[in-house]
mmCIF file of C-alpha atoms and ligand atoms in Angstrom:
data_model
loop_
_atom_site.group_PDB
_atom_site.id
_atom_site.type_symbol
_atom_site.label_atom_id
_atom_site.label_comp_id
_atom_site.label_asym_id
_atom_site.label_seq_id
_atom_site.Cartn_x
_atom_site.Cartn_y
_atom_site.Cartn_z
ATOM 1 C CA MET A 220 -3.213 -26.086 26.555
ATOM 2 C CA THR A 221 -5.712 -24.564 24.165
ATOM 3 C CA ALA A 222 -4.348 -22.426 21.322
ATOM 4 C CA PRO A 223 -3.255 -19.100 22.831
ATOM 5 C CA LEU A 224 -4.207 -16.899 19.868
ATOM 6 C CA ALA A 225 -7.505 -15.060 20.348
ATOM 7 C CA SER A 226 -10.255 -16.106 17.975
ATOM 8 C CA ARG A 227 -10.352 -12.723 16.235
ATOM 9 C CA LEU A 228 -6.779 -13.299 14.986
ATOM 10 C CA ARG A 229 -7.123 -16.933 13.980
ATOM 11 C CA GLY A 230 -6.253 -17.469 10.361
ATOM 12 C CA PHE A 231 -3.693 -14.650 10.381
ATOM 13 C CA GLY A 232 -0.432 -16.598 10.425
ATOM 14 C CA THR A 233 2.992 -15.124 9.665
ATOM 15 C CA THR A 234 2.737 -12.453 6.962
ATOM 16 C CA ILE A 235 3.787 -13.615 3.537
ATOM 17 C CA PHE A 236 6.391 -10.835 3.430
ATOM 18 C CA ALA A 237 8.231 -12.172 6.455
ATOM 19 C CA GLU A 238 7.976 -15.736 5.143
ATOM 20 C CA MET A 239 9.259 -14.880 1.679
ATOM 21 C CA SER A 240 12.062 -12.523 2.790
ATOM 22 C CA ALA A 241 13.303 -15.213 5.200
ATOM 23 C CA LEU A 242 13.159 -17.744 2.339
ATOM 24 C CA ALA A 243 15.180 -15.378 0.119
ATOM 25 C CA VAL A 244 17.895 -15.056 2.765
ATOM 26 C CA ALA A 245 17.926 -18.794 3.530
ATOM 27 C CA THR A 246 18.229 -19.776 -0.149
ATOM 28 C CA GLY A 247 20.381 -16.885 -1.388
ATOM 29 C CA SER A 248 17.630 -15.976 -3.857
ATOM 30 C CA VAL A 249 17.011 -12.669 -5.582
ATOM 31 C CA ASN A 250 14.208 -11.148 -3.506
ATOM 32 C CA LEU A 251 11.451 -9.684 -5.674
ATOM 33 C CA GLY A 252 8.903 -10.512 -2.961
ATOM 34 C CA GLN A 253 8.650 -7.919 -0.214
ATOM 35 C CA GLY A 254 8.234 -4.406 -1.570
ATOM 36 C CA PHE A 255 11.267 -2.497 -0.373
ATOM 37 C CA PRO A 256 13.876 -0.666 -2.459
ATOM 38 C CA ASP A 257 17.483 -1.830 -2.357
ATOM 39 C CA TYR A 258 18.802 1.673 -3.065
ATOM 40 C CA PRO A 259 19.017 4.595 -0.610
ATOM 41 C CA GLY A 260 16.752 7.595 -0.233
ATOM 42 C CA PRO A 261 17.635 11.200 -1.098
ATOM 43 C CA PRO A 262 20.637 12.698 0.751
ATOM 44 C CA GLU A 263 18.510 15.641 1.987
ATOM 45 C CA VAL A 264 16.409 13.147 3.951
ATOM 46 C CA LEU A 265 19.161 10.811 5.119
ATOM 47 C CA ASP A 266 21.478 13.644 6.201
ATOM 48 C CA THR A 267 18.718 15.319 8.210
ATOM 49 C CA ALA A 268 18.109 12.081 10.115
ATOM 50 C CA ARG A 269 21.831 11.605 10.770
ATOM 51 C CA ALA A 270 22.091 15.151 12.087
ATOM 52 C CA ALA A 271 19.054 14.666 14.342
ATOM 53 C CA ILE A 272 20.421 11.553 16.066
ATOM 54 C CA GLY A 273 22.171 12.480 19.296
ATOM 55 C CA THR A 274 19.991 15.574 19.799
ATOM 56 C CA GLY A 275 16.740 16.142 21.677
ATOM 57 C CA ALA A 276 15.006 14.514 18.682
ATOM 58 C CA ASP A 277 15.950 11.149 20.199
ATOM 59 C CA GLN A 278 13.368 11.643 22.946
ATOM 60 C CA TYR A 279 9.581 11.279 22.694
ATOM 61 C CA PRO A 280 8.258 13.628 20.037
ATOM 62 C CA PRO A 281 4.868 15.299 20.717
ATOM 63 C CA GLY A 282 1.947 12.843 20.524
ATOM 64 C CA PRO A 283 0.531 14.084 17.195
ATOM 65 C CA GLY A 284 4.004 14.363 15.607
ATOM 66 C CA ILE A 285 6.517 17.227 15.547
ATOM 67 C CA PRO A 286 4.959 20.514 14.345
ATOM 68 C CA GLU A 287 7.546 20.777 11.541
ATOM 69 C CA LEU A 288 6.456 17.436 10.053
ATOM 70 C CA ARG A 289 2.745 18.131 10.447
ATOM 71 C CA ALA A 290 3.227 21.476 8.673
ATOM 72 C CA ALA A 291 5.239 19.791 5.907
ATOM 73 C CA VAL A 292 2.527 17.137 5.449
ATOM 74 C CA ALA A 293 -0.189 19.802 5.226
ATOM 75 C CA ASP A 294 1.822 21.933 2.749
ATOM 76 C CA HIS A 295 2.702 18.914 0.656
ATOM 77 C CA ARG A 296 -0.912 17.756 0.582
ATOM 78 C CA GLU A 297 -2.083 21.186 -0.519
ATOM 79 C CA ARG A 298 0.629 21.385 -3.161
ATOM 80 C CA SER A 299 -0.057 17.950 -4.615
ATOM 81 C CA THR A 300 -3.862 17.722 -4.310
ATOM 82 C CA GLY A 301 -5.094 21.259 -3.681
ATOM 83 C CA THR A 302 -6.773 20.239 -0.407
ATOM 84 C CA ALA A 303 -5.851 22.265 2.701
ATOM 85 C CA TYR A 304 -5.544 20.608 6.128
ATOM 86 C CA ASP A 305 -4.880 22.343 9.421
ATOM 87 C CA ALA A 306 -1.506 21.090 10.617
ATOM 88 C CA ASP A 307 -2.551 21.170 14.283
ATOM 89 C CA THR A 308 -5.974 19.542 14.202
ATOM 90 C CA GLU A 309 -6.188 17.728 10.878
ATOM 91 C CA VAL A 310 -2.805 15.973 10.579
ATOM 92 C CA LEU A 311 -1.538 13.101 12.732
ATOM 93 C CA VAL A 312 1.857 11.396 12.413
ATOM 94 C CA THR A 313 1.751 7.614 12.868
ATOM 95 C CA ALA A 314 4.073 4.602 12.954
ATOM 96 C CA GLY A 315 3.780 4.014 9.222
ATOM 97 C CA ALA A 316 0.593 3.700 7.234
ATOM 98 C CA THR A 317 0.060 0.382 8.993
ATOM 99 C CA GLU A 318 -0.540 2.000 12.362
ATOM 100 C CA ALA A 319 -2.685 4.703 10.784
ATOM 101 C CA LEU A 320 -4.945 2.062 9.238
ATOM 102 C CA ALA A 321 -5.102 -0.049 12.398
ATOM 103 C CA ALA A 322 -5.793 2.972 14.610
ATOM 104 C CA ALA A 323 -8.530 4.139 12.226
ATOM 105 C CA MET A 324 -10.274 0.758 12.428
ATOM 106 C CA LEU A 325 -9.919 0.591 16.220
ATOM 107 C CA ALA A 326 -11.181 4.142 16.576
ATOM 108 C CA LEU A 327 -14.159 3.973 14.244
ATOM 109 C CA LEU A 328 -15.614 0.459 14.299
ATOM 110 C CA GLU A 329 -18.127 -0.948 16.729
ATOM 111 C CA PRO A 330 -18.058 -4.755 16.995
ATOM 112 C CA GLY A 331 -19.858 -6.211 13.982
ATOM 113 C CA ASP A 332 -19.525 -3.057 11.873
ATOM 114 C CA GLU A 333 -18.676 -3.779 8.265
ATOM 115 C CA VAL A 334 -15.864 -2.488 6.087
ATOM 116 C CA VAL A 335 -16.228 -2.605 2.328
ATOM 117 C CA LEU A 336 -12.904 -3.005 0.525
ATOM 118 C CA PHE A 337 -11.526 -4.285 -2.743
ATOM 119 C CA GLU A 338 -9.686 -7.558 -3.222
ATOM 120 C CA PRO A 339 -6.890 -8.347 -3.773
ATOM 121 C CA ILE A 340 -5.868 -6.072 -0.922
ATOM 122 C CA TYR A 341 -2.844 -5.325 1.221
ATOM 123 C CA ASP A 342 -2.638 -7.953 3.943
ATOM 124 C CA SER A 343 -2.849 -5.752 7.030
ATOM 125 C CA TYR A 344 -6.344 -4.507 6.166
ATOM 126 C CA SER A 345 -8.254 -7.665 7.099
ATOM 127 C CA ALA A 346 -6.191 -8.104 10.253
ATOM 128 C CA SER A 347 -6.802 -4.494 11.340
ATOM 129 C CA VAL A 348 -10.527 -4.839 10.789
ATOM 130 C CA ALA A 349 -10.526 -8.134 12.717
ATOM 131 C CA MET A 350 -8.576 -6.639 15.632
ATOM 132 C CA ALA A 351 -11.221 -3.935 15.861
ATOM 133 C CA GLY A 352 -14.016 -6.528 15.922
ATOM 134 C CA GLY A 353 -15.220 -5.508 12.479
ATOM 135 C CA VAL A 354 -16.173 -7.618 9.479
ATOM 136 C CA VAL A 355 -14.756 -7.239 5.967
ATOM 137 C CA ARG A 356 -17.064 -7.183 2.950
ATOM 138 C CA PRO A 357 -14.693 -7.780 0.036
ATOM 139 C CA VAL A 358 -15.483 -6.732 -3.521
ATOM 140 C CA PRO A 359 -13.319 -8.221 -6.281
ATOM 141 C CA LEU A 360 -11.210 -6.118 -8.597
ATOM 142 C CA HIS A 361 -11.222 -7.898 -11.944
ATOM 143 C CA PRO A 362 -8.013 -8.280 -13.934
ATOM 144 C CA PRO A 363 -8.033 -7.003 -17.513
ATOM 145 C CA ALA A 364 -9.438 -9.700 -19.800
ATOM 146 C CA ASP A 365 -6.800 -9.084 -22.495
ATOM 147 C CA GLY A 366 -3.900 -9.092 -20.036
ATOM 148 C CA THR A 367 -3.250 -5.361 -20.408
ATOM 149 C CA GLY A 368 -4.746 -2.287 -18.824
ATOM 150 C CA PRO A 369 -5.846 -1.717 -15.262
ATOM 151 C CA TRP A 370 -8.000 -3.886 -13.033
ATOM 152 C CA THR A 371 -11.500 -2.655 -12.369
ATOM 153 C CA PHE A 372 -14.575 -3.298 -10.208
ATOM 154 C CA ASP A 373 -18.155 -4.049 -11.085
ATOM 155 C CA GLU A 374 -20.389 -1.289 -9.745
ATOM 156 C CA ALA A 375 -23.264 -3.704 -9.045
ATOM 157 C CA GLU A 376 -20.950 -5.976 -7.021
ATOM 158 C CA LEU A 377 -19.719 -2.961 -5.083
ATOM 159 C CA ARG A 378 -23.217 -1.697 -4.304
ATOM 160 C CA ALA A 379 -24.351 -5.183 -3.290
ATOM 161 C CA ALA A 380 -21.621 -5.300 -0.640
ATOM 162 C CA VAL A 381 -23.042 -2.327 1.253
ATOM 163 C CA THR A 382 -25.487 -3.193 4.069
ATOM 164 C CA PRO A 383 -27.012 -1.250 6.956
ATOM 165 C CA ARG A 384 -23.996 -2.378 9.040
ATOM 166 C CA THR A 385 -21.434 -0.818 6.657
ATOM 167 C CA ARG A 386 -19.436 1.860 8.438
ATOM 168 C CA ILE A 387 -16.242 2.281 6.404
ATOM 169 C CA LEU A 388 -15.232 2.202 2.766
ATOM 170 C CA LEU A 389 -11.527 1.330 2.708
ATOM 171 C CA VAL A 390 -9.821 2.187 -0.568
ATOM 172 C CA ASN A 391 -6.243 1.807 -1.773
ATOM 173 C CA SER A 392 -5.230 3.680 -4.902
ATOM 174 C CA PRO A 393 -2.603 3.407 -6.363
ATOM 175 C CA HIS A 394 -3.280 -0.200 -5.516
ATOM 176 C CA ASN A 395 -1.095 -2.917 -4.028
ATOM 177 C CA PRO A 396 -0.751 -5.600 -5.415
ATOM 178 C CA THR A 397 -2.293 -4.840 -8.841
ATOM 179 C CA GLY A 398 -0.621 -1.493 -9.585
ATOM 180 C CA THR A 399 -3.967 -0.065 -10.674
ATOM 181 C CA VAL A 400 -4.789 3.625 -10.315
ATOM 182 C CA LEU A 401 -8.520 4.210 -9.920
ATOM 183 C CA THR A 402 -9.865 6.673 -12.487
ATOM 184 C CA ARG A 403 -11.814 9.791 -11.657
ATOM 185 C CA ASP A 404 -14.992 8.032 -12.909
ATOM 186 C CA GLU A 405 -14.380 5.070 -10.617
ATOM 187 C CA LEU A 406 -13.690 7.405 -7.710
ATOM 188 C CA ALA A 407 -16.940 9.228 -8.485
ATOM 189 C CA VAL A 408 -18.821 5.936 -8.030
ATOM 190 C CA LEU A 409 -17.109 5.458 -4.658
ATOM 191 C CA ALA A 410 -17.906 9.033 -3.628
ATOM 192 C CA ASP A 411 -21.543 8.587 -4.597
ATOM 193 C CA LEU A 412 -21.749 5.382 -2.585
ATOM 194 C CA ALA A 413 -20.070 6.951 0.456
ATOM 195 C CA THR A 414 -22.274 10.028 0.512
ATOM 196 C CA GLY A 415 -25.429 8.000 -0.257
ATOM 197 C CA HIS A 416 -24.838 5.617 2.656
ATOM 198 C CA ASP A 417 -23.108 8.097 4.965
ATOM 199 C CA LEU A 418 -19.917 6.020 5.074
ATOM 200 C CA THR A 419 -16.584 7.109 6.467
ATOM 201 C CA VAL A 420 -13.873 6.650 3.858
ATOM 202 C CA VAL A 421 -10.310 5.624 4.575
ATOM 203 C CA THR A 422 -8.048 6.004 1.558
ATOM 204 C CA ASP A 423 -4.545 4.545 1.553
ATOM 205 C CA GLU A 424 -2.343 6.567 -0.798
ATOM 206 C CA VAL A 425 1.146 5.326 0.108
ATOM 207 C CA TYR A 426 2.018 4.941 -3.602
ATOM 208 C CA GLU A 427 0.696 8.418 -4.497
ATOM 209 C CA HIS A 428 3.963 9.507 -6.153
ATOM 210 C CA LEU A 429 4.849 6.238 -7.885
ATOM 211 C CA VAL A 430 2.589 6.575 -10.923
ATOM 212 C CA PHE A 431 3.635 5.906 -14.549
ATOM 213 C CA ASP A 432 2.836 6.624 -18.200
ATOM 214 C CA GLY A 433 1.070 9.897 -17.509
ATOM 215 C CA ALA A 434 -1.597 8.179 -15.351
ATOM 216 C CA ARG A 435 -2.765 10.554 -12.638
ATOM 217 C CA HIS A 436 -3.423 9.732 -9.025
ATOM 218 C CA VAL A 437 -6.518 11.522 -7.751
ATOM 219 C CA SER A 438 -7.204 11.478 -4.029
ATOM 220 C CA LEU A 439 -10.759 10.428 -3.214
ATOM 221 C CA ALA A 440 -10.762 13.195 -0.589
ATOM 222 C CA THR A 441 -10.718 15.806 -3.382
ATOM 223 C CA LEU A 442 -14.084 14.800 -4.844
ATOM 224 C CA PRO A 443 -17.131 16.893 -3.909
ATOM 225 C CA GLY A 444 -18.512 16.060 -0.476
ATOM 226 C CA MET A 445 -15.605 13.782 0.396
ATOM 227 C CA ARG A 446 -13.153 15.859 2.414
ATOM 228 C CA GLU A 447 -15.405 15.915 5.460
ATOM 229 C CA ARG A 448 -15.845 12.128 5.541
ATOM 230 C CA THR A 449 -12.396 10.945 4.431
ATOM 231 C CA LEU A 450 -9.210 10.011 6.231
ATOM 232 C CA VAL A 451 -6.239 10.054 3.873
ATOM 233 C CA VAL A 452 -3.403 7.748 4.904
ATOM 234 C CA SER A 453 0.117 8.008 3.512
ATOM 235 C CA SER A 454 3.684 7.192 4.422
ATOM 236 C CA ALA A 455 7.289 8.160 3.844
ATOM 237 C CA GLY A 456 8.458 4.601 3.221
ATOM 238 C CA LYS A 457 7.764 4.297 -0.494
ATOM 239 C CA THR A 458 8.381 7.912 -1.473
ATOM 240 C CA PHE A 459 11.769 8.310 0.199
ATOM 241 C CA ASN A 460 13.030 4.685 0.082
ATOM 242 C CA VAL A 461 12.896 4.400 3.862
ATOM 243 C CA THR A 462 10.427 1.573 4.462
ATOM 244 C CA GLY A 463 12.133 0.670 7.761
ATOM 245 C CA TRP A 464 11.594 4.103 9.283
ATOM 246 C CA LYS A 465 7.831 3.614 9.643
ATOM 247 C CA VAL A 466 6.782 7.223 9.439
ATOM 248 C CA GLY A 467 3.225 7.646 8.195
ATOM 249 C CA TRP A 468 0.423 10.140 8.610
ATOM 250 C CA VAL A 469 -3.302 10.705 8.451
ATOM 251 C CA CYS A 470 -5.034 13.810 7.118
ATOM 252 C CA GLY A 471 -8.741 14.417 7.575
ATOM 253 C CA PRO A 472 -11.399 16.488 9.282
ATOM 254 C CA ALA A 473 -10.579 17.245 12.934
ATOM 255 C CA PRO A 474 -13.196 14.951 14.570
ATOM 256 C CA LEU A 475 -12.030 11.919 12.550
ATOM 257 C CA VAL A 476 -8.340 12.666 13.143
ATOM 258 C CA ALA A 477 -9.023 13.146 16.879
ATOM 259 C CA ALA A 478 -10.710 9.729 16.948
ATOM 260 C CA VAL A 479 -7.707 8.083 15.275
ATOM 261 C CA ARG A 480 -5.367 9.893 17.682
ATOM 262 C CA THR A 481 -7.268 8.453 20.645
ATOM 263 C CA ALA A 482 -6.493 4.910 19.466
ATOM 264 C CA LYS A 483 -3.008 5.704 18.177
ATOM 265 C CA GLN A 484 -1.779 7.171 21.456
ATOM 266 C CA PHE A 485 -2.269 3.793 23.150
ATOM 267 C CA LEU A 486 -0.726 1.729 20.356
ATOM 268 C CA THR A 487 2.715 3.336 20.021
ATOM 269 C CA TYR A 488 2.084 6.785 21.554
ATOM 270 C CA VAL A 489 4.886 8.141 19.304
ATOM 271 C CA ASN A 490 7.749 6.849 17.177
ATOM 272 C CA ALA A 491 10.669 7.725 14.919
ATOM 273 C CA GLY A 492 11.885 10.894 16.722
ATOM 274 C CA PRO A 493 14.943 11.649 14.545
ATOM 275 C CA PHE A 494 13.211 10.490 11.388
ATOM 276 C CA GLN A 495 10.344 12.939 11.688
ATOM 277 C CA PRO A 496 12.428 16.052 10.785
ATOM 278 C CA ALA A 497 14.045 14.029 8.005
ATOM 279 C CA VAL A 498 10.680 13.187 6.436
ATOM 280 C CA ALA A 499 9.676 16.852 6.777
ATOM 281 C CA ALA A 500 12.780 17.757 4.732
ATOM 282 C CA GLY A 501 11.785 15.175 2.128
ATOM 283 C CA LEU A 502 8.250 16.492 1.780
ATOM 284 C CA ARG A 503 9.734 19.932 1.066
ATOM 285 C CA LEU A 504 11.756 18.680 -1.909
ATOM 286 C CA PRO A 505 10.799 20.392 -5.179
ATOM 287 C CA GLU A 506 8.067 19.152 -7.506
ATOM 288 C CA ASP A 507 10.499 17.818 -10.103
ATOM 289 C CA TRP A 508 12.117 15.544 -7.532
ATOM 290 C CA PHE A 509 8.796 13.731 -7.079
ATOM 291 C CA ALA A 510 8.357 13.485 -10.862
ATOM 292 C CA GLY A 511 11.895 12.086 -11.018
ATOM 293 C CA ILE A 512 11.217 9.172 -8.672
ATOM 294 C CA ALA A 513 8.202 8.147 -10.761
ATOM 295 C CA ARG A 514 10.314 8.237 -13.946
ATOM 296 C CA ASP A 515 13.034 6.201 -12.310
ATOM 297 C CA LEU A 516 10.614 3.553 -11.103
ATOM 298 C CA GLN A 517 8.847 3.465 -14.478
ATOM 299 C CA TYR A 518 12.202 2.564 -16.008
ATOM 300 C CA ARG A 519 12.591 -0.275 -13.473
ATOM 301 C CA ARG A 520 9.072 -1.464 -14.224
ATOM 302 C CA ASP A 521 9.924 -1.579 -17.925
ATOM 303 C CA VAL A 522 13.109 -3.560 -17.289
ATOM 304 C CA LEU A 523 11.238 -6.194 -15.285
ATOM 305 C CA VAL A 524 8.119 -6.345 -17.465
ATOM 306 C CA THR A 525 10.195 -6.665 -20.650
ATOM 307 C CA GLY A 526 12.403 -9.283 -19.025
ATOM 308 C CA LEU A 527 9.431 -11.309 -17.824
ATOM 309 C CA ARG A 528 7.795 -11.138 -21.251
ATOM 310 C CA ASP A 529 11.037 -12.173 -22.954
ATOM 311 C CA ALA A 530 11.112 -15.112 -20.568
ATOM 312 C CA GLY A 531 7.681 -16.094 -21.906
ATOM 313 C CA LEU A 532 5.685 -15.065 -18.826
ATOM 314 C CA PRO A 533 2.406 -13.172 -19.372
ATOM 315 C CA VAL A 534 2.578 -9.948 -17.330
ATOM 316 C CA ILE A 535 -0.030 -7.372 -16.388
ATOM 317 C CA SER A 536 2.044 -4.202 -16.510
ATOM 318 C CA PRO A 537 1.127 -1.836 -13.654
ATOM 319 C CA GLN A 538 0.278 1.871 -13.918
ATOM 320 C CA ALA A 539 1.823 2.545 -10.510
ATOM 321 C CA THR A 540 3.445 1.093 -7.349
ATOM 322 C CA TYR A 541 6.370 -1.324 -7.016
ATOM 323 C CA PHE A 542 4.671 -4.434 -8.403
ATOM 324 C CA ALA A 543 3.960 -6.352 -11.625
ATOM 325 C CA THR A 544 1.606 -9.340 -11.788
ATOM 326 C CA VAL A 545 2.362 -12.534 -13.687
ATOM 327 C CA ASP A 546 0.025 -15.353 -14.737
ATOM 328 C CA VAL A 547 2.001 -18.511 -13.911
ATOM 329 C CA ARG A 548 -0.252 -21.114 -15.536
ATOM 330 C CA GLY A 549 2.210 -21.603 -18.409
ATOM 331 C CA VAL A 550 5.062 -22.528 -16.061
ATOM 332 C CA GLN A 551 3.082 -24.105 -13.216
ATOM 333 C CA PRO A 552 0.728 -26.672 -14.779
ATOM 334 C CA ASP A 553 -1.641 -26.857 -11.770
ATOM 335 C CA GLY A 554 -1.897 -23.045 -11.789
ATOM 336 C CA ASP A 555 -1.118 -22.801 -8.063
ATOM 337 C CA GLY A 556 0.707 -19.486 -7.508
ATOM 338 C CA LEU A 557 1.432 -20.245 -3.850
ATOM 339 C CA ALA A 558 3.097 -23.554 -4.708
ATOM 340 C CA PHE A 559 4.938 -21.786 -7.532
ATOM 341 C CA CYS A 560 6.341 -19.159 -5.126
ATOM 342 C CA ARG A 561 7.322 -21.722 -2.509
ATOM 343 C CA ALA A 562 9.240 -23.702 -5.182
ATOM 344 C CA LEU A 563 10.687 -20.747 -7.119
ATOM 345 C CA PRO A 564 13.824 -20.283 -4.947
ATOM 346 C CA GLU A 565 14.722 -23.923 -5.531
ATOM 347 C CA ARG A 566 13.782 -23.823 -9.238
ATOM 348 C CA VAL A 567 15.628 -20.672 -10.287
ATOM 349 C CA GLY A 568 16.714 -18.717 -7.171
ATOM 350 C CA VAL A 569 14.081 -15.966 -7.199
ATOM 351 C CA VAL A 570 11.500 -15.009 -4.569
ATOM 352 C CA ALA A 571 8.063 -13.558 -5.425
ATOM 353 C CA VAL A 572 4.752 -13.214 -3.585
ATOM 354 C CA PRO A 573 1.618 -15.192 -4.516
ATOM 355 C CA THR A 574 -1.288 -12.858 -5.202
ATOM 356 C CA VAL A 575 -3.677 -15.313 -3.523
ATOM 357 C CA VAL A 576 -2.513 -14.089 -0.092
ATOM 358 C CA PHE A 577 -4.153 -10.743 -0.826
ATOM 359 C CA TYR A 578 -7.610 -12.342 -0.962
ATOM 360 C CA THR A 579 -10.073 -13.589 1.640
ATOM 361 C CA PRO A 580 -11.133 -17.221 1.078
ATOM 362 C CA GLU A 581 -14.333 -15.972 -0.607
ATOM 363 C CA HIS A 582 -12.477 -14.711 -3.690
ATOM 364 C CA ALA A 583 -9.187 -16.602 -3.428
ATOM 365 C CA ALA A 584 -9.856 -18.573 -6.624
ATOM 366 C CA LEU A 585 -9.607 -15.300 -8.585
ATOM 367 C CA GLY A 586 -5.950 -14.871 -7.635
ATOM 368 C CA ARG A 587 -4.822 -18.481 -7.470
ATOM 369 C CA HIS A 588 -2.742 -18.356 -10.687
ATOM 370 C CA LEU A 589 -1.230 -14.899 -10.162
ATOM 371 C CA VAL A 590 2.118 -13.915 -8.656
ATOM 372 C CA ARG A 591 3.478 -10.486 -7.708
ATOM 373 C CA PHE A 592 7.050 -9.444 -8.533
ATOM 374 C CA ALA A 593 8.587 -6.255 -7.068
ATOM 375 C CA PHE A 594 10.740 -4.085 -9.365
ATOM 376 C CA CYS A 595 11.967 -1.482 -6.827
ATOM 377 C CA LYS A 596 15.439 -2.992 -7.191
ATOM 378 C CA SER A 597 18.814 -1.946 -8.558
ATOM 379 C CA ASP A 598 19.720 -2.619 -12.210
ATOM 380 C CA ALA A 599 22.041 -5.496 -11.339
ATOM 381 C CA VAL A 600 19.414 -7.224 -9.186
ATOM 382 C CA LEU A 601 16.705 -6.852 -11.828
ATOM 383 C CA ALA A 602 19.071 -8.132 -14.546
ATOM 384 C CA GLU A 603 20.010 -11.138 -12.426
ATOM 385 C CA ALA A 604 16.358 -11.890 -11.635
ATOM 386 C CA VAL A 605 15.377 -11.732 -15.299
ATOM 387 C CA GLU A 606 18.280 -13.958 -16.261
ATOM 388 C CA ARG A 607 17.247 -16.534 -13.660
ATOM 389 C CA LEU A 608 13.560 -16.377 -14.592
ATOM 390 C CA ARG A 609 14.424 -17.239 -18.211
ATOM 391 C CA ARG A 610 15.344 -20.707 -16.943
ATOM 392 C CA LEU A 611 11.651 -21.332 -16.241
ATOM 393 C CA ALA A 612 10.911 -21.645 -19.959
HETATM 394 N N1 PMP B 875 -0.571 0.227 2.539
HETATM 395 C C1 PMP B 875 -0.107 -0.370 1.424
HETATM 396 C C2 PMP B 875 -0.988 -0.451 0.241
HETATM 397 C C3 PMP B 875 1.173 -0.910 1.398
HETATM 398 O O1 PMP B 875 1.622 -1.503 0.298
HETATM 399 C C4 PMP B 875 1.972 -0.817 2.546
HETATM 400 C C5 PMP B 875 3.333 -1.444 2.547
HETATM 401 N N2 PMP B 875 4.271 -0.536 2.724
HETATM 402 C C6 PMP B 875 1.463 -0.181 3.671
HETATM 403 C C7 PMP B 875 0.189 0.310 3.639
HETATM 404 C C8 PMP B 875 2.248 -0.047 4.935
HETATM 405 O O2 PMP B 875 2.992 1.113 4.940
HETATM 406 P P1 PMP B 875 4.005 1.440 6.140
HETATM 407 O O3 PMP B 875 5.246 0.659 5.890
HETATM 408 O O4 PMP B 875 4.200 2.907 6.076
HETATM 409 O O5 PMP B 875 3.345 1.013 7.406
HETATM 410 N N1 LIG B 876 4.172 -3.080 1.499
HETATM 411 C C1 LIG B 876 5.212 -4.018 1.179
HETATM 412 C C2 LIG B 876 4.642 -5.100 0.288
HETATM 413 O O1 LIG B 876 3.486 -5.099 -0.010
HETATM 414 C C3 LIG B 876 5.854 -4.651 2.400
HETATM 415 C C4 LIG B 876 4.946 -4.867 3.536
HETATM 416 C C5 LIG B 876 5.455 -5.646 4.696
HETATM 417 O O2 LIG B 876 6.563 -6.170 4.705
HETATM 418 N N2 LIG B 876 4.635 -5.757 5.692
HETATM 419 O O3 LIG B 876 5.389 -5.948 -0.140
#
């Protein structure tokens, strides 16, 4: 029998997150691979979900999401970015950010259309583009030469990636896996490119609230001329420590949101009935609660980054997200981050994710020696991980 997998999905094996979490369980390792918190979300959110189970909320919610959640998303968006969206026509609830991104690609791309995006990049992006028959045009983000500070892109490399077939500019800031927050100046370059080439922009902001050291997340949709061409994607998973609930949403101008809804309704139709009111309750938490989760995660970042440095590992400390990046060349003589991660459970009982998996083959060499460690973990788990990683020296 010939291989059953359709050609457009060849090369997309099991996701690294599934592989590494299974390895952590099988070897009893500390799992700093897959980005999920090991502590619960806020009681206001969890209690609302518990109360909703066993009620009518268990049945299919309305296709675009329950009105209460769409209103909460729109209010929250206006509160945090100043941009108003109509809750009925400009907000769509999805099965996590993943479905929002996939539905956007399926809805907007003709076969052969090109999507410009930065690498390294979250792994579902390339697969979503491929499923829609599109083609990715990756532009490298360059790590800081001195090992500190954010990653950045070269404007000439970015502009060179745009062709007459480019349809979408797909941006993720705050950025997984580098933890970089694009500056207003960088966003202005992206906005200029998008308006100049009449591109639709999809911006993935799932880490919007997990930003440290006074860095500020600015949504690309807030720049002049951008609201009308931008779909903003976000999700409850990271903000409320409920990554398994898969409640996400899209905000954008009505024609773009209607297009995404057309694809979305035939992917899952709806999901997460009892979790939708719970996420609405979360989005209505006060401002200082959101500042509090960033402070808490910044503390966890500092614990891990300090521990890794004390263990002699060079770390690029992130401005945001769940993840810190380590250069493993000092502890893995051939500089192969993938081999390092596959051996790490055996070596010291820790699981991490090789940054190389976030690249297409074109730029894979840039990430070969880098490894991503998640710090969204309890104090005891972080302390144990750091202790184990010291044995690498
Ligand atoms: N985008 C980025 C950048 C991510 O890191 C993740 C992982 N959570 C997702 C999208 C997927 O989000 P969700 O779990 O809501 O589908
Ligand atoms: N977003 C999380 C990460 O980057 C987990 C994603 C997943 O398991 N698919 O680690």
